[in-house]
Tab-separated table of C-alpha atoms in Angstrom:
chain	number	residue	atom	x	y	z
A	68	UNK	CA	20.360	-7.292	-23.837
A	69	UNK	CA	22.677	-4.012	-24.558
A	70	UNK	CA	23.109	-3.829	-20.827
A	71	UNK	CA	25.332	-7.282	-20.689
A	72	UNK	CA	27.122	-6.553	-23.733
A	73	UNK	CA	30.313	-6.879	-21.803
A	74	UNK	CA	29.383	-10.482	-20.888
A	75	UNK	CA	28.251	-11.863	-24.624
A	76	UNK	CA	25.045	-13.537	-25.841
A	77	UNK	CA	26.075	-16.573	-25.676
A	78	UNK	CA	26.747	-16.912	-22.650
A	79	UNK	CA	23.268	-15.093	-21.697
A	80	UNK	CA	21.420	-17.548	-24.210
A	81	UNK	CA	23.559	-20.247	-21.928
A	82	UNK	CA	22.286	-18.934	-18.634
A	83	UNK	CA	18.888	-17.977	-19.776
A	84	UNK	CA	17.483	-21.954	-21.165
A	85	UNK	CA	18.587	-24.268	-18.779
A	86	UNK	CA	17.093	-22.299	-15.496
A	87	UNK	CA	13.875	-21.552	-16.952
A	88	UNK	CA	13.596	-25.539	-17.701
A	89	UNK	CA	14.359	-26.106	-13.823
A	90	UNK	CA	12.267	-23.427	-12.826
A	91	UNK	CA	9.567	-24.674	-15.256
A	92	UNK	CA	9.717	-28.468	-13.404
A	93	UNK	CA	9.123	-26.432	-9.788
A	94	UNK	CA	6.597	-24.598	-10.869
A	95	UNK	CA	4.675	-28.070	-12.943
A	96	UNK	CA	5.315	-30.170	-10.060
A	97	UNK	CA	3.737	-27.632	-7.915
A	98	UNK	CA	0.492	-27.023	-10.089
A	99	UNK	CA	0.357	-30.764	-10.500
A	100	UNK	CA	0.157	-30.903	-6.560
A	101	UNK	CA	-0.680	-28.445	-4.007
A	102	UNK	CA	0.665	-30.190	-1.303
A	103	UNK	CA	3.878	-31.426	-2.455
A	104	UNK	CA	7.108	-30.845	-0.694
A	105	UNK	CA	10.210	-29.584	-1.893
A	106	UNK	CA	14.080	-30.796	-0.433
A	107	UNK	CA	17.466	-30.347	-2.246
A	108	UNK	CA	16.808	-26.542	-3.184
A	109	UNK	CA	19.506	-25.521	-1.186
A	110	UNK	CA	21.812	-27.561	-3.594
A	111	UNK	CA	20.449	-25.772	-6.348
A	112	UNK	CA	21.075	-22.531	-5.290
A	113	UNK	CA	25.338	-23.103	-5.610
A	114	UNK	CA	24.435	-23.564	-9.590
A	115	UNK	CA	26.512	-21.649	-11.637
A	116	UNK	CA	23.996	-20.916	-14.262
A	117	UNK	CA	21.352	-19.577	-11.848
A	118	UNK	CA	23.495	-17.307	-10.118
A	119	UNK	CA	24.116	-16.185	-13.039
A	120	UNK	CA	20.370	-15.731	-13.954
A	121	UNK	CA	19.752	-14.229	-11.206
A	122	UNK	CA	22.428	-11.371	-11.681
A	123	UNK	CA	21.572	-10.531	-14.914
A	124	UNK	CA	17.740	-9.759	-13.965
A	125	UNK	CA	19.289	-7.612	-10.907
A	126	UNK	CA	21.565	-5.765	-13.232
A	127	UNK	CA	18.684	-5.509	-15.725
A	128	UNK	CA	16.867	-3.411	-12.922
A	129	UNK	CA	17.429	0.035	-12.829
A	130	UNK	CA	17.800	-0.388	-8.569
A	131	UNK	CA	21.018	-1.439	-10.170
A	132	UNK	CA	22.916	1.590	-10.377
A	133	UNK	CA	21.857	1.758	-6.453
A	134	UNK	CA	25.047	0.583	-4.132
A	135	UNK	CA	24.783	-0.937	-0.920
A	136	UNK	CA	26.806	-0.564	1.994
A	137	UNK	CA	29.877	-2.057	-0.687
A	138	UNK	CA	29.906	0.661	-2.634
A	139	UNK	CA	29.458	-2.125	-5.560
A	140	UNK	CA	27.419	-0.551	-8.482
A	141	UNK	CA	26.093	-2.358	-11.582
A	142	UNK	CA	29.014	-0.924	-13.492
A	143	UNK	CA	31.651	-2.802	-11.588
A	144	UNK	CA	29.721	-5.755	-10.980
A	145	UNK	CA	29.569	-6.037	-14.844
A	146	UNK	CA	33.463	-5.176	-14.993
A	147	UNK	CA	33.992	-8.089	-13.019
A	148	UNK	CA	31.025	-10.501	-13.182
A	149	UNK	CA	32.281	-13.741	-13.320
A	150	UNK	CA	34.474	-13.425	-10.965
A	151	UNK	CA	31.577	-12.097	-9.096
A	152	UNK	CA	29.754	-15.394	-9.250
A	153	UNK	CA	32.349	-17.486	-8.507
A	154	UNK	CA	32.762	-15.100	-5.104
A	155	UNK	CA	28.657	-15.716	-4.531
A	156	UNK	CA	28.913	-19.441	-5.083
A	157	UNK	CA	32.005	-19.398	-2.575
A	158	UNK	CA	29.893	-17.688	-0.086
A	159	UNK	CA	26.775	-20.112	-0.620
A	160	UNK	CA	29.161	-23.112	0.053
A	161	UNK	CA	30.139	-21.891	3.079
A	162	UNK	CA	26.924	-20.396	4.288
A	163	UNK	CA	25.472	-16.915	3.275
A	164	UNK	CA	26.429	-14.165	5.609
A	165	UNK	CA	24.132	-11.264	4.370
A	166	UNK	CA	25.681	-7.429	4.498
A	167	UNK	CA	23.689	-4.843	6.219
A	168	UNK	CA	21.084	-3.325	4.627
A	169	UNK	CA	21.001	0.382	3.756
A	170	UNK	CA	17.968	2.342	4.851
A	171	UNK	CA	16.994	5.435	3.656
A	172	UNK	CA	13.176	6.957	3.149
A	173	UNK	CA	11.343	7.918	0.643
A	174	UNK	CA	8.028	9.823	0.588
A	175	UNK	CA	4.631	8.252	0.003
A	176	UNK	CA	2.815	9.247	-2.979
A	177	UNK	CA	0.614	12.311	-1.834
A	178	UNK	CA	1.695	12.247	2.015
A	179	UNK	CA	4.038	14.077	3.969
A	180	UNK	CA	4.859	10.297	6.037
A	181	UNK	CA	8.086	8.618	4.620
A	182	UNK	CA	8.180	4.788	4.160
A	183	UNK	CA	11.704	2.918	4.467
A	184	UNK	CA	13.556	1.596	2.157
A	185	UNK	CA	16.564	-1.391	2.489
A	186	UNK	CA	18.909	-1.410	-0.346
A	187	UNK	CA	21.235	-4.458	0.152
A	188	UNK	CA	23.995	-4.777	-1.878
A	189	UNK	CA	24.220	-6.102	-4.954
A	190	UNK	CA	25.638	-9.657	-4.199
A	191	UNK	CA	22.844	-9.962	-1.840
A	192	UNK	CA	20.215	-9.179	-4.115
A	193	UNK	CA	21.582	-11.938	-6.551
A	194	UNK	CA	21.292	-14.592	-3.709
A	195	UNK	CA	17.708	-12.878	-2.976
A	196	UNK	CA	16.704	-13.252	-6.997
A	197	UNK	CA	18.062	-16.869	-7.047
A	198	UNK	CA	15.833	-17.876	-3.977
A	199	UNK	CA	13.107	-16.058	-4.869
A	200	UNK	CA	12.964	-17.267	-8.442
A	201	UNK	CA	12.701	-20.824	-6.451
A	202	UNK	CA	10.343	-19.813	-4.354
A	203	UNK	CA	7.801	-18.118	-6.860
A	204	UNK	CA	8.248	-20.999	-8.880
A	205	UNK	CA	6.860	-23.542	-6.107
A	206	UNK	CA	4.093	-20.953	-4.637
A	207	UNK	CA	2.851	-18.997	-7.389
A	208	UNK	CA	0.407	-22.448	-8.704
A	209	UNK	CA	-1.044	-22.201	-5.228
A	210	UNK	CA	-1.756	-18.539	-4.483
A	211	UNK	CA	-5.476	-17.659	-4.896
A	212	UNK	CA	-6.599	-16.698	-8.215
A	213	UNK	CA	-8.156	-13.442	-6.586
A	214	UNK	CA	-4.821	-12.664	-4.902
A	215	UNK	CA	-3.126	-9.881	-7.005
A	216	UNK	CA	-0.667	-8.199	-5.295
A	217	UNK	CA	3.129	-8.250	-5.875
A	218	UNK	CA	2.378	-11.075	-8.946
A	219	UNK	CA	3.185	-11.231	-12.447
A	220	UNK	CA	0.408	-11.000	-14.599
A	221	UNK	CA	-2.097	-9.591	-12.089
A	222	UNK	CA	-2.487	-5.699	-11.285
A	223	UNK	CA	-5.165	-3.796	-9.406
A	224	UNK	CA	-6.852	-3.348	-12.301
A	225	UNK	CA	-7.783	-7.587	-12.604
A	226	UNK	CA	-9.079	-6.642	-8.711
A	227	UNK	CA	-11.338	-4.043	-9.774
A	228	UNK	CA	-12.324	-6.493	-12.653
A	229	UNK	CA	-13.145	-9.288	-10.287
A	230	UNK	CA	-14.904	-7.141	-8.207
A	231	UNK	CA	-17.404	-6.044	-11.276
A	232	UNK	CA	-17.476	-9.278	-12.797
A	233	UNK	CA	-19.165	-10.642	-9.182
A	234	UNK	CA	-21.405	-8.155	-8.645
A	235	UNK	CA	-23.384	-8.726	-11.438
A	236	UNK	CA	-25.021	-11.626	-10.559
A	237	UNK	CA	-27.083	-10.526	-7.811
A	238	UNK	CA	-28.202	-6.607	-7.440
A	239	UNK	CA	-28.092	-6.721	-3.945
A	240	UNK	CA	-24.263	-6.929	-3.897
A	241	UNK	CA	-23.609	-3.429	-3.535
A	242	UNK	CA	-20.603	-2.701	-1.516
A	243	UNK	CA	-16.686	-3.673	-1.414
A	244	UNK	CA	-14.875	-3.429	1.643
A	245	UNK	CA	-11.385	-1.828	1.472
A	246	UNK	CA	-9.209	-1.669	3.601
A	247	UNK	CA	-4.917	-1.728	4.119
A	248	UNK	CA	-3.248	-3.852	6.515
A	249	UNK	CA	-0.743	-0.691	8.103
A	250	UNK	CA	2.778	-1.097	8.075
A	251	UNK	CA	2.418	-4.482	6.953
A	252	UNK	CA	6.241	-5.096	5.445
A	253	UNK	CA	7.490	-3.415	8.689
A	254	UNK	CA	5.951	-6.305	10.548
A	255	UNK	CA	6.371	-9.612	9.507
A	256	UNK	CA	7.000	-11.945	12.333
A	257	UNK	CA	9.983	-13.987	11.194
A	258	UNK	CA	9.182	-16.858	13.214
A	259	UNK	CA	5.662	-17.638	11.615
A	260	UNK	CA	7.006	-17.012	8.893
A	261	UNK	CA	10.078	-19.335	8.600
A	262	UNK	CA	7.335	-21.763	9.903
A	263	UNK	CA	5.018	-21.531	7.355
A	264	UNK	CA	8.277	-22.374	4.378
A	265	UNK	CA	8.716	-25.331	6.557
A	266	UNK	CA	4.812	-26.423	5.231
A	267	UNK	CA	6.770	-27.224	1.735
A	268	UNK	CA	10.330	-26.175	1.933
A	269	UNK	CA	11.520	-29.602	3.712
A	270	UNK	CA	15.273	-27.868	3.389
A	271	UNK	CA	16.551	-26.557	6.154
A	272	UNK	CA	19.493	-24.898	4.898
A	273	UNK	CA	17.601	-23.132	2.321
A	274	UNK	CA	15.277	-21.859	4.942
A	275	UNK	CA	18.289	-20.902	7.045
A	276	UNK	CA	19.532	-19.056	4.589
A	277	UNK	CA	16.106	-17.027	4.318
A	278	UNK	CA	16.139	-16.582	8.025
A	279	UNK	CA	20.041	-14.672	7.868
A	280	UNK	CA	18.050	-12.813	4.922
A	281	UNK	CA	15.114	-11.502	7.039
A	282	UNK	CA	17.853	-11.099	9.886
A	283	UNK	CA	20.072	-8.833	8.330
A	284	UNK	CA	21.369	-5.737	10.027
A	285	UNK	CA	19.817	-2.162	9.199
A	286	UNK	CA	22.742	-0.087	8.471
A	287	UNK	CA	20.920	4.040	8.677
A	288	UNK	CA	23.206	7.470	9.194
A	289	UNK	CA	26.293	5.830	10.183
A	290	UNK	CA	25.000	3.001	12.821
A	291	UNK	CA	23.904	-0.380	12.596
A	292	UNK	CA	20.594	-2.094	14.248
A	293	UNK	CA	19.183	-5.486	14.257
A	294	UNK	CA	16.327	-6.225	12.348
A	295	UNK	CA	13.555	-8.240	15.018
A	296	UNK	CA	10.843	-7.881	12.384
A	297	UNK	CA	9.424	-7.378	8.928
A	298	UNK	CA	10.926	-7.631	5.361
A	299	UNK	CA	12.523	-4.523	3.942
A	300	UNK	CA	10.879	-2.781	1.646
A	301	UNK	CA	13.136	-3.088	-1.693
A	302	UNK	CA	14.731	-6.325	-0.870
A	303	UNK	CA	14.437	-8.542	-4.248
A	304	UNK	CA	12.867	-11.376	-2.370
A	305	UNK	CA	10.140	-9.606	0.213
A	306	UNK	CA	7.040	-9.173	-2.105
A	307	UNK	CA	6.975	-13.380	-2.853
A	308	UNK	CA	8.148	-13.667	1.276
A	309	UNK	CA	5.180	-11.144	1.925
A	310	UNK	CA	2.416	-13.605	-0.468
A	311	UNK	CA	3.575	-16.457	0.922
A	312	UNK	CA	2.752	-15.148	4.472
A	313	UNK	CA	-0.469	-13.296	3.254
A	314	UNK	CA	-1.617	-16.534	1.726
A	315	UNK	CA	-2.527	-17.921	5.161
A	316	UNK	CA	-4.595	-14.392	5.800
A	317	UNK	CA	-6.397	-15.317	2.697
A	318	UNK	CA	-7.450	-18.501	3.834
A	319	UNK	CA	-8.978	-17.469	7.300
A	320	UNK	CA	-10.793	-14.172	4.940
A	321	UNK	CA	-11.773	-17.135	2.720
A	322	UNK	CA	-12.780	-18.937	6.503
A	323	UNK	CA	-14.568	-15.984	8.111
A	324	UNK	CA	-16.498	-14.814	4.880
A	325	UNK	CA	-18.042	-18.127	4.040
A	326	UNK	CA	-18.920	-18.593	8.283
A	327	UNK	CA	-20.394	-14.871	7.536
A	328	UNK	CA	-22.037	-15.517	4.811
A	329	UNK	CA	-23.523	-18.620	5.924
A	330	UNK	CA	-24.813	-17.125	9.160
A	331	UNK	CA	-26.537	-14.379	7.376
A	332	UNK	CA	-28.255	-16.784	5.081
A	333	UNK	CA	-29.891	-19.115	8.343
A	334	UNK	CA	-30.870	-15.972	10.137
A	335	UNK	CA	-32.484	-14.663	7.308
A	336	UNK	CA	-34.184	-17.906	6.844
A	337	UNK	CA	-35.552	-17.989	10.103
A	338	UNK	CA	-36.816	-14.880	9.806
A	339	UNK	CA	-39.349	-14.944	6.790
A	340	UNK	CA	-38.614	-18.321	5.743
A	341	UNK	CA	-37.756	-17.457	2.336
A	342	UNK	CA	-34.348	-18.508	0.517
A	343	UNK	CA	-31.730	-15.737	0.318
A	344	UNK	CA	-29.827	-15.111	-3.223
A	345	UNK	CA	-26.448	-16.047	-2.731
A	346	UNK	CA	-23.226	-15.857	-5.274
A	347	UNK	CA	-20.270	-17.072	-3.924
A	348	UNK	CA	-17.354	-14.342	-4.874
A	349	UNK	CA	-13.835	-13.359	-3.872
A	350	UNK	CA	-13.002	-15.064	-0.631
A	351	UNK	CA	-15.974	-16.643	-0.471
A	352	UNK	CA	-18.062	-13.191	-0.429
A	353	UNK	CA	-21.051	-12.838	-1.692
């Protein structure tokens, strides 16, 4: 908490128990059902408290000290951070209007290939944070158990776990297929996407606002580009955009592994006659 010391703990403590309870009702109303549908978010989002929230766990991030196109740093935004909010809730009232996003590359862990990398500015990433705290709050009760990606809680390590734990059963499981989906962030197709929020998001504005998100200009070496495609890589709210689209990918693997599965068992049947072992695993493999 030294990092907010020129805000006060009381006001933190202020910030920090309310929103979790709200974000605590999403998230039980969601577990309780699947399929339920969420309006009014939208509304929520010009809270005070959450913006709030939602600034302190940017600032708490050490992508802080990183400035967008503003030139706004996390020592200024501190300086000046509730008049800040106040600016942010302005801006929500009226309708976001996202700043470019920065792009610059970094290199991938032992390659010579670069990745990109969007740094928006700070008062973006706030509105990102408040929305995505929403958003995981609503989706994360329905993501699949063996989905680990991007998730709190869950590392590669629970996917090599898994992946142990279900190959015991039967002996004849001997393989794991592996395999990356390329340039995924870089692709995203906005329109599915905005689509599939629509399933439980029944707030347009809200999704609106995602959209002008996802939209966003790329601002690289002096010139600015619009963005067709894809969530950028360092944006606060991709990773819970990208599980929310990967979700449905899960559920046709989960589709095409148990139609595999179950093929292999009848044509083994017919063969010999004999029953095959089967133990149902990850996605339905077995």
């Amino acid at each position: 908490m030294s990092n907010y010391i020129l805000i006060g703990n009381d006001k933190i403590t202020a910030y920090v128990k309310p929103v979790e309870n709200f974000l605590k009702r999403l998230y039980f109303r969601s577990r309780k059902d699947p399929k339920a549908v969420f309006t009014g978010l939208y509304r929520e989002l010009k809270w005070p408290k959450l913006l709030a929230y939602a600034a302190l766990r940017v600032l708490g991030n050490q992508g802080a000290y990183t400035e967008g196109i503003d030139n706004v740093a996390k020592g200024l935004f501190l300086r000046t951070f509730e008049q800040q909010i106040k600016d942010i809730q302005a801006e929500i009232k009226e309708g976001i209007d996202p700043l470019a996003v920065r792009r610059t590359w970094i290199p991938k862990p032992g390659k010579v290939e670069k990745r990109p990398l969007g740094i928006p500015a700070i008062r973006d990433r706030v509105i990102q944070e408040a929305i995505r705290l929403i958003l995981e709050a609503i989706y994360e009760p329905t993501f699949k158990r063996n989905s680990v990606g991007f998730r709190c809680g869950f590392s590669t390590q629970d996917a090599l776990k898994d992946c142990w734990a279900y190959m015991q059963p039967c002996k004849k499981m001997q393989y794991v297929l592996e395999f990356d989906i390329r340039k995924f962030f870089d692709n995203v197709d906005h329109e599915i996407l905005f689509n599939i929020l629509g399933e439980k998001i029944h707030d347009r504005k809200l999704r609106i606002a995602i959209w002008k998100i996802m939209k966003a200009e790329i601002y690289e070496e002096g010139s600015y580009s619009p963005n067709h495609k894809g969530v950028p890589q360092g944006g606060v709210i991709s990773p819970i955009l990208a599980n929310i689209y990967l979700d449905k990918f899960d559920d046709y693997m989960i589709q095409l592994a148990d139609k595999y599965t179950i093929n292999m068992i009848k044509t083994r049947k017919r063969k010999d006659g004999t029953a095959v072992c089967h133990e149902s695993g990850p996605y339905g493999l077995g």
